[in-house]
Tab-separated table of C-alpha atoms in Angstrom:
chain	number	residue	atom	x	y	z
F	1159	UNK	CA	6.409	27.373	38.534
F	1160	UNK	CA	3.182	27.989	36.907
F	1161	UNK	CA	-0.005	26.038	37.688
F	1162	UNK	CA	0.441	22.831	35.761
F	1163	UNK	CA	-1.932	22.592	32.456
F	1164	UNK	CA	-4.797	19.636	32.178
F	1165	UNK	CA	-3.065	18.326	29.613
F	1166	UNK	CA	-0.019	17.612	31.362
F	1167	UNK	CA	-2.002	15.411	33.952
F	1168	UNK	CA	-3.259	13.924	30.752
F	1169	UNK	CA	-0.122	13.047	29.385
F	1170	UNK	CA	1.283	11.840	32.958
F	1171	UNK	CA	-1.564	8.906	33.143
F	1172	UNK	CA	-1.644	8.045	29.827
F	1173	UNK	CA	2.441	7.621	29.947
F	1174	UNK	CA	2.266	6.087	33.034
F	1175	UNK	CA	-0.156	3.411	31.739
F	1176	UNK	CA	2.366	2.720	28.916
F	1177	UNK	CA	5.893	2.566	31.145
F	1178	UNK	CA	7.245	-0.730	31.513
F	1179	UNK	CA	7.001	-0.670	35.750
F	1180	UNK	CA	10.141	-3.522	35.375
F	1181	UNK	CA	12.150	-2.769	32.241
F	1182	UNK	CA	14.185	0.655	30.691
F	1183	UNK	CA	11.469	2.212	28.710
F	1184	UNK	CA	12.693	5.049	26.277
F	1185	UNK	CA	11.251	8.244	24.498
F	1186	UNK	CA	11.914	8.294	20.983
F	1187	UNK	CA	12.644	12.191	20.895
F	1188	UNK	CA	13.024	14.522	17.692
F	1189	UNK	CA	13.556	17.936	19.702
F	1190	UNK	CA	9.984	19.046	18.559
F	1191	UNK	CA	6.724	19.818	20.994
F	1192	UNK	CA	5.356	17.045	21.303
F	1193	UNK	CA	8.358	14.449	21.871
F	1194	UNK	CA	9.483	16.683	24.468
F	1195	UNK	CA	6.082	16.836	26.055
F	1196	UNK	CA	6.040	13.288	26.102
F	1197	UNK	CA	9.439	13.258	27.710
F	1198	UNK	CA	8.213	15.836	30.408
F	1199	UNK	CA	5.447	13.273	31.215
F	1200	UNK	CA	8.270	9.922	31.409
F	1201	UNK	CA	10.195	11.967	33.671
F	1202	UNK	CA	7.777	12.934	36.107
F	1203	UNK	CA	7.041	9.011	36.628
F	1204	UNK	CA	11.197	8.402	36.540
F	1205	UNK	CA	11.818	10.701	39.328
F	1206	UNK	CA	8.581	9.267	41.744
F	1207	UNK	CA	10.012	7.617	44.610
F	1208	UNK	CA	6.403	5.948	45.588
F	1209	UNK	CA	3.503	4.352	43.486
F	1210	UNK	CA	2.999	1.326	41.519
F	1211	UNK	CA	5.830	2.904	39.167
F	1212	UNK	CA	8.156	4.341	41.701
F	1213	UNK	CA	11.331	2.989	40.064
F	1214	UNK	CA	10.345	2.777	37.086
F	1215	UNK	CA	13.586	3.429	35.019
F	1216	UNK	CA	12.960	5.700	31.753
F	1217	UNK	CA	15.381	6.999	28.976
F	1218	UNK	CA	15.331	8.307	25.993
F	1219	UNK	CA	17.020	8.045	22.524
F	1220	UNK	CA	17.385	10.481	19.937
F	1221	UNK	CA	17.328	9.902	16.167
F	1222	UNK	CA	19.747	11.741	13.964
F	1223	UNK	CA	18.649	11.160	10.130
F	1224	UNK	CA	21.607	13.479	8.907
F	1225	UNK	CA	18.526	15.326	6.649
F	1226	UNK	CA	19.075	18.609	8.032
F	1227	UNK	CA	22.422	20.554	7.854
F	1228	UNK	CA	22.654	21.204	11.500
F	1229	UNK	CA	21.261	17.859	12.702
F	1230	UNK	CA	24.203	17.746	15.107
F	1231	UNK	CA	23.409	20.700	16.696
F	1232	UNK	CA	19.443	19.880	16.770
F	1233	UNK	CA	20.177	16.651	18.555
F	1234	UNK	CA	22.436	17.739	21.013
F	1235	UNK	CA	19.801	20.183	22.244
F	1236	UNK	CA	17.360	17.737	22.799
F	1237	UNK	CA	20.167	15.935	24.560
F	1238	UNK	CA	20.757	18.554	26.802
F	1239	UNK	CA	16.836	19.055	27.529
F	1240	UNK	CA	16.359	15.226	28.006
F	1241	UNK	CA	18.943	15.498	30.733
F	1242	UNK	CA	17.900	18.097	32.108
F	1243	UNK	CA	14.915	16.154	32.849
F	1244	UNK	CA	15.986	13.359	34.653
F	1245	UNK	CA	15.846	10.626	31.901
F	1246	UNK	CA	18.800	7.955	31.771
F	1247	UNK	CA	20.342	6.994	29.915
F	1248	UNK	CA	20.031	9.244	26.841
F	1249	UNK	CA	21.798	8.464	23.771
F	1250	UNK	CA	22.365	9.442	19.918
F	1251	UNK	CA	21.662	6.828	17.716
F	1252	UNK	CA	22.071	7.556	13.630
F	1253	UNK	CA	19.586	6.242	11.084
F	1254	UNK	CA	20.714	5.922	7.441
F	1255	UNK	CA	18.158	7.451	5.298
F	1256	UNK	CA	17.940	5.973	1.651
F	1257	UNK	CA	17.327	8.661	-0.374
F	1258	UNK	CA	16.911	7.307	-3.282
F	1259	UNK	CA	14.633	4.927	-2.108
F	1260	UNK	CA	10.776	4.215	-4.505
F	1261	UNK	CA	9.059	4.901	-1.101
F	1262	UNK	CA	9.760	8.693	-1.232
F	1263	UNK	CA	11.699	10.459	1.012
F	1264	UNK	CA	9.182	10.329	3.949
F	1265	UNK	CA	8.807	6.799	3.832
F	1266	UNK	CA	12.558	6.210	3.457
F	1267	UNK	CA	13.301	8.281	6.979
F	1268	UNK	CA	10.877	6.494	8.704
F	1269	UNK	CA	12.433	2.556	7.764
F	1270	UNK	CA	15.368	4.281	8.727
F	1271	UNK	CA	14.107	6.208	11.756
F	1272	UNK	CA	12.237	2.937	13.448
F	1273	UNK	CA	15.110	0.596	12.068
F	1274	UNK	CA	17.434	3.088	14.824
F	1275	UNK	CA	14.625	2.806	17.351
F	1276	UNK	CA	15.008	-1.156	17.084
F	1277	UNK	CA	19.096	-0.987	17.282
F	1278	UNK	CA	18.792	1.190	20.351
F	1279	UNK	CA	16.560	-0.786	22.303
F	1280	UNK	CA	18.611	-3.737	21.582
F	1281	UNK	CA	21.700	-1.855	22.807
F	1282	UNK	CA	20.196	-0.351	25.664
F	1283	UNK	CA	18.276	-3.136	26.842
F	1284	UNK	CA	14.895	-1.858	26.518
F	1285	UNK	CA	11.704	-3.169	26.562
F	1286	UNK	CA	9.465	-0.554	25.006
F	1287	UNK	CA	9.627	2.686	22.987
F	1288	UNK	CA	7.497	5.526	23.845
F	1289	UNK	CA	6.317	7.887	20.802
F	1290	UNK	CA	4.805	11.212	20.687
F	1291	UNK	CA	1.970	11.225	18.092
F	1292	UNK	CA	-0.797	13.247	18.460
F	1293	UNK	CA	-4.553	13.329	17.896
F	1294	UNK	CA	-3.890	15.953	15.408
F	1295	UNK	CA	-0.886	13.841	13.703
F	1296	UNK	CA	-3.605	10.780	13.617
F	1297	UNK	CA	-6.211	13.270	12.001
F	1298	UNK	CA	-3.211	13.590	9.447
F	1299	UNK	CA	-3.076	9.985	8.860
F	1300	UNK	CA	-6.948	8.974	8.529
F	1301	UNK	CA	-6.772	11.707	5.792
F	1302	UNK	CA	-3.395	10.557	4.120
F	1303	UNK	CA	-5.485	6.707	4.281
F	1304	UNK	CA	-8.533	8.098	2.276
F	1305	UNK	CA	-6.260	9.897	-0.205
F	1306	UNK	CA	-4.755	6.371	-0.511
F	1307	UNK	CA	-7.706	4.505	-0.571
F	1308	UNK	CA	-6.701	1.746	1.229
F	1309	UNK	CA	-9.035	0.500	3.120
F	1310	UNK	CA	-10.131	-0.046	6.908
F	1311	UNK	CA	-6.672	-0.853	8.183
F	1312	UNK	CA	-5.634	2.341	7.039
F	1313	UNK	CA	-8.357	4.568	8.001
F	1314	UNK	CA	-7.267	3.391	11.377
F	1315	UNK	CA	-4.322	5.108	11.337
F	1316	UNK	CA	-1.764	5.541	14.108
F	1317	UNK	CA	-2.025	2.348	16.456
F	1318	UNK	CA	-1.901	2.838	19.682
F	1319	UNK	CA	0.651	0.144	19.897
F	1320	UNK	CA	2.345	-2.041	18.324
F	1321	UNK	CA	4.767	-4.672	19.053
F	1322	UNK	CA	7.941	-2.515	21.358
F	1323	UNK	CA	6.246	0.515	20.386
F	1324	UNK	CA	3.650	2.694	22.283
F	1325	UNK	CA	1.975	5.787	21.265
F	1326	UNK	CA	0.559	7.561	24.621
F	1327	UNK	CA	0.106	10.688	23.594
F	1328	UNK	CA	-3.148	10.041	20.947
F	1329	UNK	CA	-5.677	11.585	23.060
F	1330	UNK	CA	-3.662	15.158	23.165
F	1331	UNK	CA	-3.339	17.851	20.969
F	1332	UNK	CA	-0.505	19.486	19.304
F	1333	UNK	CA	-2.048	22.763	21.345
F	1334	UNK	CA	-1.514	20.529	24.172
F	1335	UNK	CA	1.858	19.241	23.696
F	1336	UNK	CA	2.898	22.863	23.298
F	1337	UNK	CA	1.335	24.094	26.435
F	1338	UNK	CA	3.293	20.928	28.106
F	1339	UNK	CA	6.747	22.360	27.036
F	1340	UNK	CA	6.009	26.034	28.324
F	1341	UNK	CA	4.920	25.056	31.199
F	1342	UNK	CA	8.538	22.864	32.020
F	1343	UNK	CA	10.691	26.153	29.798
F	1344	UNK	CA	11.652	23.309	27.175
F	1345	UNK	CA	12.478	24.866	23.568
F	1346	UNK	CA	11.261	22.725	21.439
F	1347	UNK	CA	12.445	22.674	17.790
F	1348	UNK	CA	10.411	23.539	14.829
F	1349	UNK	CA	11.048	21.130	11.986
F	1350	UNK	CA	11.071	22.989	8.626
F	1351	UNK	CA	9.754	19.780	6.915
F	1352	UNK	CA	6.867	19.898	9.219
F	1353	UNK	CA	5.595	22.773	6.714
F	1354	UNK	CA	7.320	22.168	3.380
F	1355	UNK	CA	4.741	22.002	0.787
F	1356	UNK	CA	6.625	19.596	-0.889
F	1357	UNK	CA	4.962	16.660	1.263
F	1358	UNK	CA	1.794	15.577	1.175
F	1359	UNK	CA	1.944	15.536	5.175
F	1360	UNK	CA	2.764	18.888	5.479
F	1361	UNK	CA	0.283	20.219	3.013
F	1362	UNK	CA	-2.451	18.228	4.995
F	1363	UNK	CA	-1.354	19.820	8.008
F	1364	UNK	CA	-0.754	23.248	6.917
F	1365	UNK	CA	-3.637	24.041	4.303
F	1366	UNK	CA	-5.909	20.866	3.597
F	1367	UNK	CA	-7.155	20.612	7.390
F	1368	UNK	CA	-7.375	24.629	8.297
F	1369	UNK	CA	-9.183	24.386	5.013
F	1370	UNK	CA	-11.263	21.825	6.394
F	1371	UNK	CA	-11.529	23.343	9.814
F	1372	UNK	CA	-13.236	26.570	7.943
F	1373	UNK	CA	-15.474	25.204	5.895
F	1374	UNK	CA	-16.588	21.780	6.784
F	1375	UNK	CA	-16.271	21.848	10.634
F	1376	UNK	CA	-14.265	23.209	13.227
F	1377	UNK	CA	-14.183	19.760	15.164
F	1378	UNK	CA	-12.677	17.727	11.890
F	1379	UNK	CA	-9.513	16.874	13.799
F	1380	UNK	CA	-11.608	15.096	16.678
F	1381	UNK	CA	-13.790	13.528	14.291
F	1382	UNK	CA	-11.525	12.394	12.032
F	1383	UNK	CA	-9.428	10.803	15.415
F	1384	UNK	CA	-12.828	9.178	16.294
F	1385	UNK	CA	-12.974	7.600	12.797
F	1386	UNK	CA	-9.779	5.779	13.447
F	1387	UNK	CA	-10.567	4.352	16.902
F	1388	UNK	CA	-13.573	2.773	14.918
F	1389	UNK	CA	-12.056	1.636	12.379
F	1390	UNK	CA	-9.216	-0.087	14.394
F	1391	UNK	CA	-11.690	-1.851	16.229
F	1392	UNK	CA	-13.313	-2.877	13.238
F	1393	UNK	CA	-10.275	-3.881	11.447
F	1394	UNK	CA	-8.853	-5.827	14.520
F	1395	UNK	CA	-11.790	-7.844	14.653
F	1396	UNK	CA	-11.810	-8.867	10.818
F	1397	UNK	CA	-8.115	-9.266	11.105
F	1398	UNK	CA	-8.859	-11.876	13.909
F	1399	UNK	CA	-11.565	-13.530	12.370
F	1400	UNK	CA	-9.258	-13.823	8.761
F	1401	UNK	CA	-6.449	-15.221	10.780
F	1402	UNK	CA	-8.885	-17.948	12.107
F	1403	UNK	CA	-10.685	-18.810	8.682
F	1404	UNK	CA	-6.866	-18.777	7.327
F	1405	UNK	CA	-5.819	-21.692	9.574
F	1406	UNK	CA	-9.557	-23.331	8.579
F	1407	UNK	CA	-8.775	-23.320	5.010
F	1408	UNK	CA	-5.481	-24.221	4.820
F	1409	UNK	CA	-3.531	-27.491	4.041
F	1410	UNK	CA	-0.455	-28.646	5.274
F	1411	UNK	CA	2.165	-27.115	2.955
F	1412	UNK	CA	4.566	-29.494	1.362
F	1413	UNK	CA	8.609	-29.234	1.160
F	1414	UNK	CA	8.383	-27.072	-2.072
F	1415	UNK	CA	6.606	-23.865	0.055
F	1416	UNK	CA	3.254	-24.037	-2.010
F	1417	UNK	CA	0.286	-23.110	-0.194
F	1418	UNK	CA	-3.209	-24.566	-0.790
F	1419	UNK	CA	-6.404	-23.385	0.434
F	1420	UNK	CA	-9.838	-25.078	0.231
F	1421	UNK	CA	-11.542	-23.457	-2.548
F	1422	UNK	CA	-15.603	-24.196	-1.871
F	1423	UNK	CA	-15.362	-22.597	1.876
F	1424	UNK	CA	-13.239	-19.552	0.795
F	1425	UNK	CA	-15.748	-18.686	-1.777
F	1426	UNK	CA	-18.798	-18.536	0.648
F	1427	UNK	CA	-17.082	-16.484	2.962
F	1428	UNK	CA	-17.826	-12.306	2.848
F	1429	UNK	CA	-15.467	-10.426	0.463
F	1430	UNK	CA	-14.315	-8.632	3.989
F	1431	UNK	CA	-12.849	-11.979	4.821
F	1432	UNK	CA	-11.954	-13.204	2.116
F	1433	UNK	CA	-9.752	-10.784	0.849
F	1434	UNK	CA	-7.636	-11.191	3.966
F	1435	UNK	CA	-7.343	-14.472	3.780
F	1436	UNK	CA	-5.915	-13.767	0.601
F	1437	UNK	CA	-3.968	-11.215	1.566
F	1438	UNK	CA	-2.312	-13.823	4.658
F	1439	UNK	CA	-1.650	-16.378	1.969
F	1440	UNK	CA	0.761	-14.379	0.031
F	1441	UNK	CA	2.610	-12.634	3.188
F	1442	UNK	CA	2.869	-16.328	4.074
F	1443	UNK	CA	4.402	-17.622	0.977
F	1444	UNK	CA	6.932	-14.185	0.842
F	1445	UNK	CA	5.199	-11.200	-0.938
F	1446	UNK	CA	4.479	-8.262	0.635
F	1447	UNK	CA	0.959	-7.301	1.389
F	1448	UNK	CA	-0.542	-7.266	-2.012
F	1449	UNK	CA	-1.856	-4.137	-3.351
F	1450	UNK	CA	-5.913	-3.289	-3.810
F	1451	UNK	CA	-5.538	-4.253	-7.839
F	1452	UNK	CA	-3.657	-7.530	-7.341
F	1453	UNK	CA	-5.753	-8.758	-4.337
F	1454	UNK	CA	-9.102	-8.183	-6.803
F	1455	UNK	CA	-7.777	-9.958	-9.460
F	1456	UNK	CA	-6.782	-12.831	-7.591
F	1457	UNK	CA	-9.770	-12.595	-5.974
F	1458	UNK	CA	-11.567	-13.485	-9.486
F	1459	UNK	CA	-10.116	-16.624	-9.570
F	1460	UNK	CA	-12.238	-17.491	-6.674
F	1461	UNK	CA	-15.450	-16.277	-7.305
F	1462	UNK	CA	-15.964	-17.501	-10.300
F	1463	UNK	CA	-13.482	-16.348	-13.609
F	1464	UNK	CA	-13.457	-18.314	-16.466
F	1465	UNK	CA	-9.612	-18.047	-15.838
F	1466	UNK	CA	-7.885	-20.156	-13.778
F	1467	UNK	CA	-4.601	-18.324	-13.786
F	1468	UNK	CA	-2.277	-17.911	-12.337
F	1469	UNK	CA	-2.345	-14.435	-11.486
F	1470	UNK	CA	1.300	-12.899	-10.177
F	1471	UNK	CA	1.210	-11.018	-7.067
F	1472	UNK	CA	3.849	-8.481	-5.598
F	1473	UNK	CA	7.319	-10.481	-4.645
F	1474	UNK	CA	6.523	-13.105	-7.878
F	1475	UNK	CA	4.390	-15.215	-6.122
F	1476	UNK	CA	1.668	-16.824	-8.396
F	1477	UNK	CA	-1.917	-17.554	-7.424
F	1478	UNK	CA	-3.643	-20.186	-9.609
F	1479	UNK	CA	-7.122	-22.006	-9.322
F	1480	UNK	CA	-6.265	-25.801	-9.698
F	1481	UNK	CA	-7.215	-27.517	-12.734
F	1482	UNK	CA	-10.183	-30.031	-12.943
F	1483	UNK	CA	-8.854	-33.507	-12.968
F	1484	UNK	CA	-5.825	-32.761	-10.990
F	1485	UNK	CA	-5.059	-33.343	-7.476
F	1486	UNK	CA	-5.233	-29.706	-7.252
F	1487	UNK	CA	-8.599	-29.175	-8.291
F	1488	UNK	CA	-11.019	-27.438	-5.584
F	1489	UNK	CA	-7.924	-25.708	-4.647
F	1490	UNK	CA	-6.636	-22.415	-4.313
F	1491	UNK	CA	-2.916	-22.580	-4.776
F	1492	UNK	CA	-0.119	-20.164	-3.832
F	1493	UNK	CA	3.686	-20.233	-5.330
F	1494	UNK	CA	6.544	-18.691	-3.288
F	1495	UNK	CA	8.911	-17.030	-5.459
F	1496	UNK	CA	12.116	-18.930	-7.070
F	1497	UNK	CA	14.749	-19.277	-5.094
């Protein structure tokens, strides 16, 4: 076998810092580059017979959204290729793909692809899932957040992990993952979504950031990965700092579900806070995470507007500035929706 590339040693510490050494840890594998990569890495770790993570037990599932008319056939390869490595146990799991769904159709597969992901680890007993974005795929994301304008969260893009889920492979390149796959004769397979101009992702990838590449800077991709490990760090922190204000501020809910937060305090905190706190309140009465246009306007009813609402966020839930004279007043006050 050829001499190993640096980005395979890469990919081998990073995964092995992301194994469960006790539990089944899986690869959530497409077929493509870069999951396979990833899987090359698992495997080296599954087969060790000494080490901290000799042992360590490492599988793999593969996602079958039904999208493309030979889906069978794509994820029996992989199959095949994942067995070839060593992993165990592998295993098909479907995902039911709302097409019709408001989200889009991207959107949709991914509910459906992570709502699989959950099913097989509670199946298989796993602890964690292992999942092959790139630097280049975050570079995608940063960009797809500032199209979006939405914010520091975000512009952070990809996490590295969250809850069951692990992401080892940030620090490589799609170049890299590539290289990875040569170098153990996998055949990875090329999505033809992953370059359909029909999606905004693809058009990113395909023409926005070569465009960018030429004329702006060849080292966009980097920098733009940079951006998001700053602004997760940033964004953690505020996150923190809301969650701790949050508790501060708020009074013991009653039977009904109404929230009420002290008004005075809220309003001398820094928009950056404030706006979370906000935002926490209404997840915690049963909206979703309100969008940029709601959050300002309930936002108005603390800093000052001549109205005191209420002001109806996402999932009917009401915001309202307590009237003067009531036992409300100095209040911020929250409605869940009917029941």
């Amino acid at each position: 076998m050829a001499k190993a590339p640096a980005a395979l040693h890469a990919a081998r510490k990073a995964v092995g810092e992301a194994l469960d050494p006790e539990g089944l840890t899986l690869v959530g594998c497409s077929g493509g580059a870069d999951s396979l990569a990833l899987a090359a890495a698992a495997a080296w770790h599954h087969q060790r017979t000494n080490g901290p993570l000799a042992g360590a037990r490492v599988g793999a599932v593969v996602v079958d959204h039904h999208l493309h008319p030979n889906s069978v056939e794509i994820s029996g390869r992989a199959v095949r290729q994942l067995k070839g490595l060593g992993l165990d146990p592998v295993r098909i799991f479907p995902a039911q793909v709302d097409l019709h769904s408001a989200d889009g159709p991207e959107a949709a597969a991914r509910t459906a692809r992570y709502r699989a992901f959950r099913t097989a680890m509670k199946e298989l007993g796993a602890t964690r899932i292992l999942l092959a974005h790139t630097r280049d795929d975050q570079a995608e994301q940063v960009l797809l957040g500032l199209a979006r304008g939405s914010g520091t969260r975000s512009l952070a893009g990809i996490p590295r992990q969250r809850g069951p889920f692990h992401r080892p492979l940030l620090d490589l390149t799609r170049e890299d993952t590539e290289a990875i796959c040569a170098h153990h004769h996998l055949d990875p397979w090329q999505d033809p979504a992953n370059s359909d101009p029909r999606y905004l992702r693809s058009r990113i990838r395909t023409q926005i950031l070569p465009f960018l590449e030429e004329q702006l800077s060849g080292s966009i991709r980097e920098s733009l990965a940079r951006t998001a490990d700053i602004a997760a760090a940033d964004a953690a922190y505020l996150e923190q700092d809301a969650k701790e204000v949050f508790a501060q501020l708020l009074e013991d809910p009653d039977h009904t579900g109404i929230l009420r937060l002290k008004l005075k305090p809220l309003r001398e905190e820094p928009p950056a806070i404030r706006r979370r706190v906000l935002a926490l309140a209404a997840v915690a009465v049963g909206a979703p995470n309100p969008s940029f246009e709601r959050l300002t306007a309930a936002e108005k009813l603390i800093t000052g507007s001549r109205s005191a609402g209420p002001v109806q966020l996402e999932g009917d839930v009401s915001v309202y500035r307590g009237a003067r004279g009531t036992a409300e007043y100095g209040k911020l006050v929250l409605v869940p929706p009917p029941r």
